Structures are given as C-alpha cells and as structure tokens.
mmCIF file of C-alpha atoms in Angstrom:
data_model
loop_
_atom_site.group_PDB
_atom_site.id
_atom_site.type_symbol
_atom_site.label_atom_id
_atom_site.label_comp_id
_atom_site.label_asym_id
_atom_site.label_seq_id
_atom_site.Cartn_x
_atom_site.Cartn_y
_atom_site.Cartn_z
ATOM 1 C CA MET A 356 94.035 -40.852 -11.621
ATOM 2 C CA LYS A 357 95.100 -42.210 -14.983
ATOM 3 C CA VAL A 358 97.405 -39.865 -16.877
ATOM 4 C CA PRO A 359 96.765 -39.865 -20.658
ATOM 5 C CA ASN A 360 99.601 -41.302 -22.721
ATOM 6 C CA TYR A 361 100.272 -38.057 -24.567
ATOM 7 C CA MET A 362 101.136 -36.393 -21.240
ATOM 8 C CA ILE A 363 103.703 -39.011 -20.247
ATOM 9 C CA GLU A 364 107.170 -37.884 -21.254
ATOM 10 C CA ASN A 365 110.683 -39.185 -20.881
ATOM 11 C CA PRO A 366 114.015 -37.511 -21.695
ATOM 12 C CA ILE A 367 113.919 -38.924 -25.233
ATOM 13 C CA ARG A 368 110.354 -38.589 -26.508
ATOM 14 C CA ALA A 369 106.710 -38.889 -25.507
ATOM 15 C CA LYS A 370 105.166 -42.344 -25.590
ATOM 16 C CA TYR A 371 102.070 -42.993 -27.634
ATOM 17 C CA ASP A 372 100.652 -46.489 -27.252
ATOM 18 C CA ARG A 373 98.676 -47.046 -30.437
ATOM 19 C CA LEU A 374 97.063 -50.300 -29.276
ATOM 20 C CA ALA A 375 96.321 -49.687 -25.596
ATOM 21 C CA ALA A 376 92.870 -48.154 -26.087
ATOM 22 C CA PHE A 377 91.672 -51.072 -28.199
ATOM 23 C CA PHE A 378 92.833 -53.685 -25.699
ATOM 24 C CA GLU A 379 91.354 -51.714 -22.809
ATOM 25 C CA THR A 380 88.004 -51.263 -24.567
ATOM 26 C CA PHE A 381 87.462 -54.547 -26.392
ATOM 27 C CA ASP A 382 87.811 -58.116 -25.155
ATOM 28 C CA LEU A 383 90.305 -60.350 -26.965
ATOM 29 C CA THR A 384 89.918 -64.118 -26.678
ATOM 30 C CA VAL A 385 91.918 -66.835 -28.409
ATOM 31 C CA GLU A 386 90.414 -70.343 -28.389
ATOM 32 C CA VAL A 387 92.727 -73.089 -29.612
ATOM 33 C CA LEU A 388 90.898 -75.806 -31.540
ATOM 34 C CA SER A 389 92.390 -79.267 -31.253
ATOM 35 C CA PRO A 390 91.379 -81.064 -33.319
ATOM 36 C CA VAL A 391 89.767 -78.661 -35.765
ATOM 37 C CA ALA A 392 86.326 -79.853 -36.833
ATOM 38 C CA PRO A 393 85.854 -80.161 -40.619
ATOM 39 C CA GLY A 394 84.549 -76.913 -42.060
ATOM 40 C CA ARG A 395 85.335 -74.919 -38.906
ATOM 41 C CA ARG A 396 86.704 -71.503 -39.711
ATOM 42 C CA VAL A 397 89.667 -70.207 -37.753
ATOM 43 C CA GLU A 398 91.448 -66.861 -37.597
ATOM 44 C CA LEU A 399 94.896 -67.793 -36.301
ATOM 45 C CA VAL A 400 97.002 -70.509 -37.932
ATOM 46 C CA VAL A 401 100.552 -71.687 -37.376
ATOM 47 C CA ILE A 402 102.188 -73.342 -40.396
ATOM 48 C CA GLY A 403 105.311 -75.507 -40.270
ATOM 49 C CA ARG A 404 106.933 -78.835 -40.978
ATOM 50 C CA ASP A 405 107.771 -81.815 -38.766
ATOM 51 C CA GLY A 406 106.275 -80.055 -35.763
ATOM 52 C CA ASN A 407 108.468 -76.979 -36.193
ATOM 53 C CA PRO A 408 106.601 -73.706 -36.773
ATOM 54 C CA GLU A 409 107.727 -71.604 -39.736
ATOM 55 C CA SER A 410 105.071 -68.893 -40.003
ATOM 56 C CA VAL A 411 101.983 -67.579 -38.276
ATOM 57 C CA GLY A 412 98.979 -66.093 -40.027
ATOM 58 C CA LEU A 413 95.937 -64.075 -39.005
ATOM 59 C CA ARG A 414 92.833 -64.242 -41.226
ATOM 60 C CA MET A 415 90.393 -61.546 -40.210
ATOM 61 C CA LYS A 416 87.530 -63.087 -42.195
ATOM 62 C CA GLY A 417 88.408 -66.592 -41.087
ATOM 63 C CA ILE A 418 89.577 -69.551 -43.133
ATOM 64 C CA GLU A 419 88.993 -73.289 -43.048
ATOM 65 C CA ALA A 420 92.097 -74.877 -41.579
ATOM 66 C CA GLY A 421 92.098 -77.435 -44.393
ATOM 67 C CA ALA A 422 92.355 -74.652 -46.957
ATOM 68 C CA CYS A 423 95.605 -73.273 -45.537
ATOM 69 C CA GLU A 424 98.804 -73.602 -47.522
ATOM 70 C CA GLY A 425 101.174 -75.976 -45.740
ATOM 71 C CA GLN A 426 100.895 -78.103 -42.615
ATOM 72 C CA VAL A 427 98.779 -76.549 -39.872
ATOM 73 C CA LEU A 428 100.472 -77.139 -36.520
ATOM 74 C CA ALA A 429 97.948 -75.164 -34.480
ATOM 75 C CA ALA A 430 94.757 -73.251 -35.202
ATOM 76 C CA ALA A 431 92.631 -70.965 -33.086
ATOM 77 C CA ALA A 432 89.437 -68.967 -33.207
ATOM 78 C CA VAL A 433 90.128 -65.321 -32.395
ATOM 79 C CA ALA A 434 87.464 -62.954 -31.113
ATOM 80 C CA PHE A 435 88.276 -59.259 -30.776
ATOM 81 C CA GLU A 436 84.723 -57.936 -30.930
ATOM 82 C CA GLY A 437 85.027 -57.447 -34.677
ATOM 83 C CA GLY A 438 81.578 -55.961 -35.173
ATOM 84 C CA ALA A 439 82.287 -53.156 -32.729
ATOM 85 C CA ASN A 440 86.080 -52.793 -32.870
ATOM 86 C CA PRO A 441 87.200 -50.225 -35.467
ATOM 87 C CA LEU A 442 90.726 -51.628 -35.476
ATOM 88 C CA VAL A 443 89.492 -55.006 -36.719
ATOM 89 C CA ALA A 444 87.618 -53.356 -39.569
ATOM 90 C CA ALA A 445 90.747 -51.378 -40.511
ATOM 91 C CA LEU A 446 93.085 -54.371 -40.729
ATOM 92 C CA PRO A 447 93.876 -56.235 -43.946
ATOM 93 C CA ASP A 448 92.098 -59.561 -44.321
ATOM 94 C CA ARG A 449 95.385 -61.453 -44.243
ATOM 95 C CA LEU A 450 98.469 -60.997 -42.077
ATOM 96 C CA ASP A 451 101.439 -63.370 -42.270
ATOM 97 C CA ILE A 452 104.758 -63.356 -40.433
ATOM 98 C CA ALA A 453 107.685 -65.624 -41.291
ATOM 99 C CA LEU A 454 109.196 -66.586 -37.961
ATOM 100 C CA GLU A 455 112.731 -66.418 -39.330
ATOM 101 C CA THR A 456 112.188 -62.658 -39.590
ATOM 102 C CA ALA A 457 110.676 -62.357 -36.099
ATOM 103 C CA PRO A 458 113.205 -63.557 -33.485
ATOM 104 C CA LEU A 459 111.127 -62.259 -30.577
ATOM 105 C CA LEU A 460 107.933 -63.928 -31.783
ATOM 106 C CA GLU A 461 109.411 -67.298 -32.774
ATOM 107 C CA PRO A 462 109.822 -68.710 -29.224
ATOM 108 C CA VAL A 463 106.292 -67.574 -28.307
ATOM 109 C CA VAL A 464 104.796 -69.360 -31.313
ATOM 110 C CA THR A 465 106.894 -72.444 -30.604
ATOM 111 C CA ALA A 466 105.610 -72.550 -27.027
ATOM 112 C CA PHE A 467 102.059 -72.004 -28.325
ATOM 113 C CA VAL A 468 102.335 -75.013 -30.658
ATOM 114 C CA ARG A 469 103.790 -77.245 -27.939
ATOM 115 C CA GLU A 470 101.022 -76.328 -25.504
ATOM 116 C CA ALA A 471 98.371 -76.874 -28.183
ATOM 117 C CA ARG A 472 99.664 -80.344 -28.999
ATOM 118 C CA ASN A 473 99.997 -81.557 -25.412
ATOM 119 C CA ASP A 474 97.580 -81.977 -22.541
ATOM 120 C CA ARG A 475 99.423 -80.582 -19.549
ATOM 121 C CA CYS A 476 98.014 -78.928 -16.455
ATOM 122 C CA GLY A 477 97.325 -75.234 -16.970
ATOM 123 C CA ARG A 478 97.155 -75.773 -20.729
ATOM 124 C CA ARG A 479 94.166 -73.496 -21.282
ATOM 125 C CA VAL A 480 95.634 -70.594 -19.319
ATOM 126 C CA ALA A 481 98.974 -70.921 -21.108
ATOM 127 C CA LEU A 482 97.320 -71.030 -24.526
ATOM 128 C CA ASP A 483 95.141 -68.020 -23.771
ATOM 129 C CA ARG A 484 98.114 -65.897 -22.739
ATOM 130 C CA LEU A 485 100.396 -67.047 -25.540
ATOM 131 C CA GLY A 486 97.644 -66.576 -28.118
ATOM 132 C CA GLU A 487 97.009 -63.029 -26.959
ATOM 133 C CA VAL A 488 100.723 -62.191 -27.224
ATOM 134 C CA ILE A 489 100.826 -63.602 -30.762
ATOM 135 C CA VAL A 490 97.798 -61.570 -31.860
ATOM 136 C CA LEU A 491 99.211 -58.436 -30.229
ATOM 137 C CA SER A 492 102.518 -58.949 -32.046
ATOM 138 C CA MET A 493 100.740 -59.345 -35.368
ATOM 139 C CA LEU A 494 98.715 -56.180 -34.824
ATOM 140 C CA ARG A 495 101.954 -54.332 -34.112
ATOM 141 C CA GLU A 496 103.321 -55.700 -37.366
ATOM 142 C CA ALA A 497 100.272 -54.457 -39.287
ATOM 143 C CA ILE A 498 100.600 -50.973 -37.822
ATOM 144 C CA ASP A 499 104.333 -50.828 -38.493
ATOM 145 C CA ALA A 500 103.777 -51.950 -42.089
ATOM 146 C CA GLY A 501 101.147 -49.266 -42.647
ATOM 147 C CA THR A 502 98.930 -48.851 -45.693
ATOM 148 C CA THR A 503 98.356 -46.390 -48.519
ATOM 149 C CA VAL A 504 94.575 -46.664 -48.099
ATOM 150 C CA PRO A 505 93.113 -43.777 -46.049
ATOM 151 C CA GLY A 506 91.712 -44.957 -42.742
ATOM 152 C CA LEU A 507 92.462 -45.781 -39.137
ATOM 153 C CA LEU A 508 95.375 -48.094 -39.921
ATOM 154 C CA ALA A 509 97.028 -45.413 -42.038
ATOM 155 C CA GLY A 510 96.536 -42.909 -39.223
ATOM 156 C CA LEU A 511 98.005 -45.211 -36.587
ATOM 157 C CA SER A 512 100.957 -45.878 -38.890
ATOM 158 C CA HIS A 513 101.653 -42.201 -39.558
ATOM 159 C CA PRO A 514 104.719 -40.975 -37.644
ATOM 160 C CA LEU A 515 103.017 -37.751 -36.527
ATOM 161 C CA LEU A 516 99.241 -38.132 -36.799
ATOM 162 C CA HIS A 517 99.134 -41.225 -34.605
ATOM 163 C CA ARG A 518 99.994 -39.003 -31.633
ATOM 164 C CA ALA A 519 96.787 -37.019 -32.042
ATOM 165 C CA ILE A 520 94.735 -40.167 -32.578
ATOM 166 C CA VAL A 521 96.128 -41.749 -29.405
ATOM 167 C CA ALA A 522 95.415 -38.551 -27.478
ATOM 168 C CA MET A 523 91.762 -38.698 -28.556
ATOM 169 C CA HIS A 524 91.620 -42.392 -27.659
ATOM 170 C CA ASP A 525 93.061 -41.776 -24.210
ATOM 171 C CA ASP A 526 90.909 -38.781 -23.296
ATOM 172 C CA PRO A 527 87.710 -38.823 -25.412
ATOM 173 C CA ALA A 528 85.749 -36.625 -23.014
ATOM 174 C CA ARG A 529 88.161 -33.711 -23.332
ATOM 175 C CA THR A 530 87.025 -30.701 -25.337
ATOM 176 C CA TRP A 531 89.651 -31.078 -28.016
ATOM 177 C CA ARG A 532 90.661 -28.051 -30.035
ATOM 178 C CA ILE A 533 92.328 -28.438 -33.399
ATOM 179 C CA GLU A 534 95.234 -26.399 -32.055
ATOM 180 C CA ASP A 535 95.734 -28.923 -29.238
ATOM 181 C CA LEU A 536 95.753 -31.895 -31.567
ATOM 182 C CA ALA A 537 98.043 -30.182 -34.067
ATOM 183 C CA GLU A 538 100.499 -29.352 -31.302
ATOM 184 C CA ILE A 539 100.515 -32.950 -30.069
ATOM 185 C CA ALA A 540 101.197 -34.106 -33.629
ATOM 186 C CA GLY A 541 103.991 -31.546 -34.007
ATOM 187 C CA LEU A 542 102.299 -29.835 -36.950
ATOM 188 C CA SER A 543 100.919 -26.405 -37.696
ATOM 189 C CA ARG A 544 97.150 -26.075 -37.523
ATOM 190 C CA SER A 545 96.797 -25.692 -41.281
ATOM 191 C CA ARG A 546 99.117 -28.601 -42.058
ATOM 192 C CA PHE A 547 97.325 -30.813 -39.535
ATOM 193 C CA MET A 548 93.913 -29.992 -40.965
ATOM 194 C CA ASP A 549 95.151 -30.681 -44.478
ATOM 195 C CA LEU A 550 96.931 -33.936 -43.649
ATOM 196 C CA PHE A 551 94.508 -35.621 -41.236
ATOM 197 C CA PRO A 552 91.604 -36.196 -43.663
ATOM 198 C CA LYS A 553 93.972 -37.273 -46.426
ATOM 199 C CA VAL A 554 95.485 -39.984 -44.226
ATOM 200 C CA VAL A 555 92.585 -40.967 -41.963
ATOM 201 C CA GLY A 556 89.783 -40.360 -44.437
ATOM 202 C CA MET A 557 87.815 -37.952 -42.252
ATOM 203 C CA THR A 558 88.276 -34.781 -40.240
ATOM 204 C CA PRO A 559 89.598 -34.899 -36.657
ATOM 205 C CA ALA A 560 86.159 -33.871 -35.369
ATOM 206 C CA ALA A 561 84.473 -36.689 -37.278
ATOM 207 C CA TYR A 562 87.017 -39.205 -36.014
ATOM 208 C CA LEU A 563 86.620 -38.061 -32.414
ATOM 209 C CA ASN A 564 82.835 -38.227 -32.709
ATOM 210 C CA GLY A 565 83.032 -41.749 -34.126
ATOM 211 C CA TRP A 566 85.383 -42.904 -31.374
ATOM 212 C CA ARG A 567 83.126 -41.428 -28.715
ATOM 213 C CA LEU A 568 80.126 -43.241 -30.192
ATOM 214 C CA THR A 569 82.092 -46.490 -30.374
ATOM 215 C CA LEU A 570 82.944 -46.206 -26.676
ATOM 216 C CA ALA A 571 79.374 -45.220 -25.894
ATOM 217 C CA ARG A 572 77.942 -48.227 -27.664
ATOM 218 C CA ARG A 573 80.362 -50.462 -25.799
ATOM 219 C CA GLY A 574 79.346 -48.846 -22.523
ATOM 220 C CA LEU A 575 75.655 -49.298 -23.251
ATOM 221 C CA THR A 576 76.044 -52.992 -24.086
ATOM 222 C CA ARG A 577 77.774 -53.395 -20.747
ATOM 223 C CA GLY A 578 74.729 -51.993 -19.003
ATOM 224 C CA GLY A 579 75.634 -48.317 -18.557
ATOM 225 C CA SER A 580 72.872 -45.727 -18.457
ATOM 226 C CA VAL A 581 72.446 -43.320 -21.363
ATOM 227 C CA LYS A 582 73.173 -40.324 -19.149
ATOM 228 C CA THR A 583 76.285 -41.828 -17.572
ATOM 229 C CA VAL A 584 77.697 -43.068 -20.857
ATOM 230 C CA ALA A 585 77.040 -39.753 -22.596
ATOM 231 C CA ARG A 586 78.928 -37.845 -19.907
ATOM 232 C CA ARG A 587 81.783 -40.354 -19.794
ATOM 233 C CA VAL A 588 82.552 -40.128 -23.516
ATOM 234 C CA GLY A 589 82.274 -36.348 -23.778
ATOM 235 C CA PHE A 590 78.775 -35.400 -24.912
ATOM 236 C CA GLY A 591 77.377 -32.273 -23.318
ATOM 237 C CA SER A 592 73.964 -33.768 -22.678
ATOM 238 C CA ALA A 593 72.061 -37.023 -22.962
ATOM 239 C CA ALA A 594 69.834 -35.417 -25.595
ATOM 240 C CA ALA A 595 72.792 -34.442 -27.809
ATOM 241 C CA PHE A 596 74.228 -37.914 -27.369
ATOM 242 C CA SER A 597 70.946 -39.597 -28.278
ATOM 243 C CA ARG A 598 70.674 -37.571 -31.480
ATOM 244 C CA ALA A 599 74.248 -38.362 -32.527
ATOM 245 C CA PHE A 600 73.861 -42.043 -31.647
ATOM 246 C CA SER A 601 70.603 -42.387 -33.562
ATOM 247 C CA ARG A 602 72.137 -40.750 -36.645
ATOM 248 C CA ALA A 603 75.107 -43.115 -36.535
ATOM 249 C CA TYR A 604 73.343 -46.390 -35.736
ATOM 250 C CA GLY A 605 69.731 -45.828 -36.707
ATOM 251 C CA ARG A 606 68.593 -46.740 -33.209
ATOM 252 C CA ALA A 607 68.052 -44.915 -29.955
ATOM 253 C CA PRO A 608 70.814 -45.625 -27.418
ATOM 254 C CA ALA A 609 68.334 -46.877 -24.831
ATOM 255 C CA SER A 610 67.272 -49.642 -27.235
ATOM 256 C CA ILE A 611 70.630 -51.432 -27.083
ATOM 257 C CA LYS A 612 71.368 -51.117 -23.377
ATOM 258 C CA GLY A 613 72.714 -54.450 -22.219
ATOM 259 C CA GLU A 614 72.498 -55.950 -25.715
ATOM 260 C CA ALA A 615 75.374 -58.303 -26.542
ATOM 261 C CA GLU A 616 77.771 -57.218 -29.284
ATOM 262 C CA GLY A 617 78.993 -59.573 -31.993
ATOM 263 C CA THR A 618 82.423 -60.747 -30.934
ATOM 264 C CA GLY A 619 83.916 -62.629 -33.868
ATOM 265 C CA ALA A 620 87.156 -61.281 -35.239
ATOM 266 C CA SER A 621 85.824 -61.906 -38.713
ATOM 267 C CA ALA A 622 82.783 -59.650 -38.255
ATOM 268 C CA ARG A 623 83.259 -56.577 -40.395
ATOM 269 C CA GLY A 624 80.245 -54.473 -39.498
ATOM 270 C CA ASP A 625 77.305 -54.099 -37.175
#
C-alpha cells in the first residue's frame, strides 16, 4: 500500500514532494525537432554559441524557434497535458535558466544537445529521458522562485502551505478536516484558514474539490466508470460527483468517458 508523502518522516523533517502528483497523474513527453520546420512552435529551447549550450528556456505558450534570441542548439515540443494539468496553467509563460548558475543541470543539457545533433543508436530514448529531466529541473526552479500572484504556484512555493497541498494531492479521497491540514502545515486552524486563500486564491475545500475533479476528469478520459472514478477521488456518491462535475465543466461526466484530453504544454484551458 502506498504511504502518502506527508506520513513519511525522517529524523530531520517530513518530505513533501511538490511535483510527484503531477508527474504521476499527467503524461510528460518531450519530442526533439531536428531540423525545426519553419513556423513550427516549440516549448523547450537550448541557446548557446559554437555548439556549447549557455541557457535553456521553457515557453509554456510555445515560440517559433527562429524568433528565439541567440543561436538555437536544440529545440523540442513539450506536452504535459496542458489543458488538463493545473500546474501548467499556474506556471509563468517564460522560464529561463543560465547554465552557469545551474551546475547540476549543465551536463544534462550538454548531453541533450549532443544527442539531438547526432544520429546514434538509442537516440530517441536518450533524448526522451534527458528532456524529461530538463523539464523537471525547470519546474523545480519555478517552484523555488515562487510568485506573488495568488494561485497554485504560490501555494507550492510557500514554506508551510505546500505541505497541506501535497497531502491533498497524495490522498484526495480522505475526508480532510481543516484541523488536519492546519496541523500538517504547522499552523493554527485560524492562521491556516486566513493564509490559505490569500496565497492559493481559494479555500482549502475549494482547492481539494478542484483537485478531485481534475483527477476524476483524467480518470474518465482513461476509460474509468463514473461510479469507480467518483469513489476513487473521494466523492460520497456518483450522484454527488455528477452534480459537482457538471457545475465545474458544464458537461455530465459520462459524456467525456474515454474522450482524449488536449496534451500540448501550451494549452491554457479546456
């Protein structure tokens, strides 16, 4: 049985993986384009000189490779199920990392560029794995940098509130009490209830409901039954789930069963 992250402790502190739920729920693919067709929009670009990478950028709305500043050494289309993934919608449109400030990322990007510019056996597998590591590293950077705009990114960046958010991500079907979430965050109930909406932009109950519906929609598009999905994400009955789903998406859950989700990283809505 999987043990939720908030229950895993070590002698120093509990571990709260702020990205695990998104990678477990949504499919990430990185497709290197070589060469890049004129007018083709890409999400991941590596900029450098004389074949040496100097920076890596992620453009959540996409950009034409020819419009990038500097020499593009490698470019890739990134799909992280943008239309369904709340993390994608929460990220800034542009993320850039100078490799001189990222000693752990620099060798990964260098290997990525070399694989992209050569035709060796296993090239596609290597590029897929390296591309995923690069995107993961950039998402970490975005979370660490934080934002002053209320929303999911601000919540994941908050030193205390992210614990409660991760707990809801890891165990959405649990009947969460405000007292439980406040304790996980290390805050009093009143302080938690005051701080959460200011940082995240909604109440804990509203966030949990939205996350449950996000998981439910994902489950339905993968062919799950309304009853099974409703129970799995924490709704007391299929009828209650159907009402909540219809209010959120304007459609009955049964109407999207097995329907493919938009997957582009640049998609910003449904």
